[in-house]
Amino acid sequence: MPGNDLRDAIARTRDEVCALHAELPRNGLVAWTSGNVSGRVPGTDLFVIKPSGLDYDALTPESMVLCAADGSVVDGGYRPSSDTASHAYVYRHRPDVGGVVHTHSTYATAWSARGEAIPCVITAMADEFGGEIPVGPFALIGGEEIGKGVVETLAGHRSPAVLMRNHGVFSVGRDARAAVKAAVMTEDVARTVHLARAYGEPLPIPPEAVAALHDRYTNVYGQQPTSQGEPR
Ligand SMILES: [Zn+2]
């Protein structure tokens, strides 16, 4: 990519990833400075991620940290998120992924604390996740162990989100906006299925119906993504 085009692409990704961070507190997914969003610079193996420990209100496009495929900092005045090595692992092993989001959103993290996958018992979940939201392994923060667990767990599922055991949610998408949407939807269905379970046993949806709903949502309803990456 020519130098000017690359600079423009990096600037656009900084703007987009910074703006998307506002969706986490707005949707009640994070407390204090927890949680992070990253986005791949399109057509490259570079990505942009939240700086570590900054208040959400203080985030600016310039404060976002540009990282290389190995998670090392390419450009940025702040230390990147402590989850950077895991985001990098996901980008290296999933070329189709353009965005990664991490939260400790309340209901989803409660499922992760029990090590229990969220069963697919509502049609909105069949649409969005194509089945259960699976549980990934317990992994310590700081290295790429979490990223490895995310990639390995998602390989066996249609879901774009995984509940990392005793920790929280990691979601992926074709771009950062899609990954944020998956994080929002994960908390939404985690809450609904929790409530269903609190008062009884949710009724399963037959696997063939789950597959049909997911297929319709992804291939018919959403066959022509708009510039915003949303299904029409
Ligand atoms: Zn975390």
Short mmCIF file of N, CA and C and ligand atoms in Angstrom, two decimals, residues 83 102 104 141 167, ligand 1:
data_model
loop_
_atom_site.label_atom_id
_atom_site.label_comp_id
_atom_site.label_asym_id
_atom_site.label_seq_id
_atom_site.Cartn_x
_atom_site.Cartn_y
_atom_site.Cartn_z
N ASP A 83 -4.38 -6.60 27.09
CA ASP A 83 -4.85 -7.74 26.29
C ASP A 83 -4.29 -7.72 24.86
N HIS A 102 -13.29 -6.91 23.87
CA HIS A 102 -13.28 -7.63 25.15
C HIS A 102 -14.03 -6.82 26.18
N HIS A 104 -16.09 -7.28 30.36
CA HIS A 104 -16.49 -8.10 31.51
C HIS A 104 -17.98 -7.85 31.76
N ILE A 141 -4.00 -13.35 32.19
CA ILE A 141 -3.95 -12.13 31.40
C ILE A 141 -2.49 -11.71 31.19
N HIS A 167 -13.65 -15.10 33.41
CA HIS A 167 -13.08 -13.83 32.97
C HIS A 167 -14.12 -12.92 32.29
ZN ZN B 1 -10.50 -8.83 30.95
#
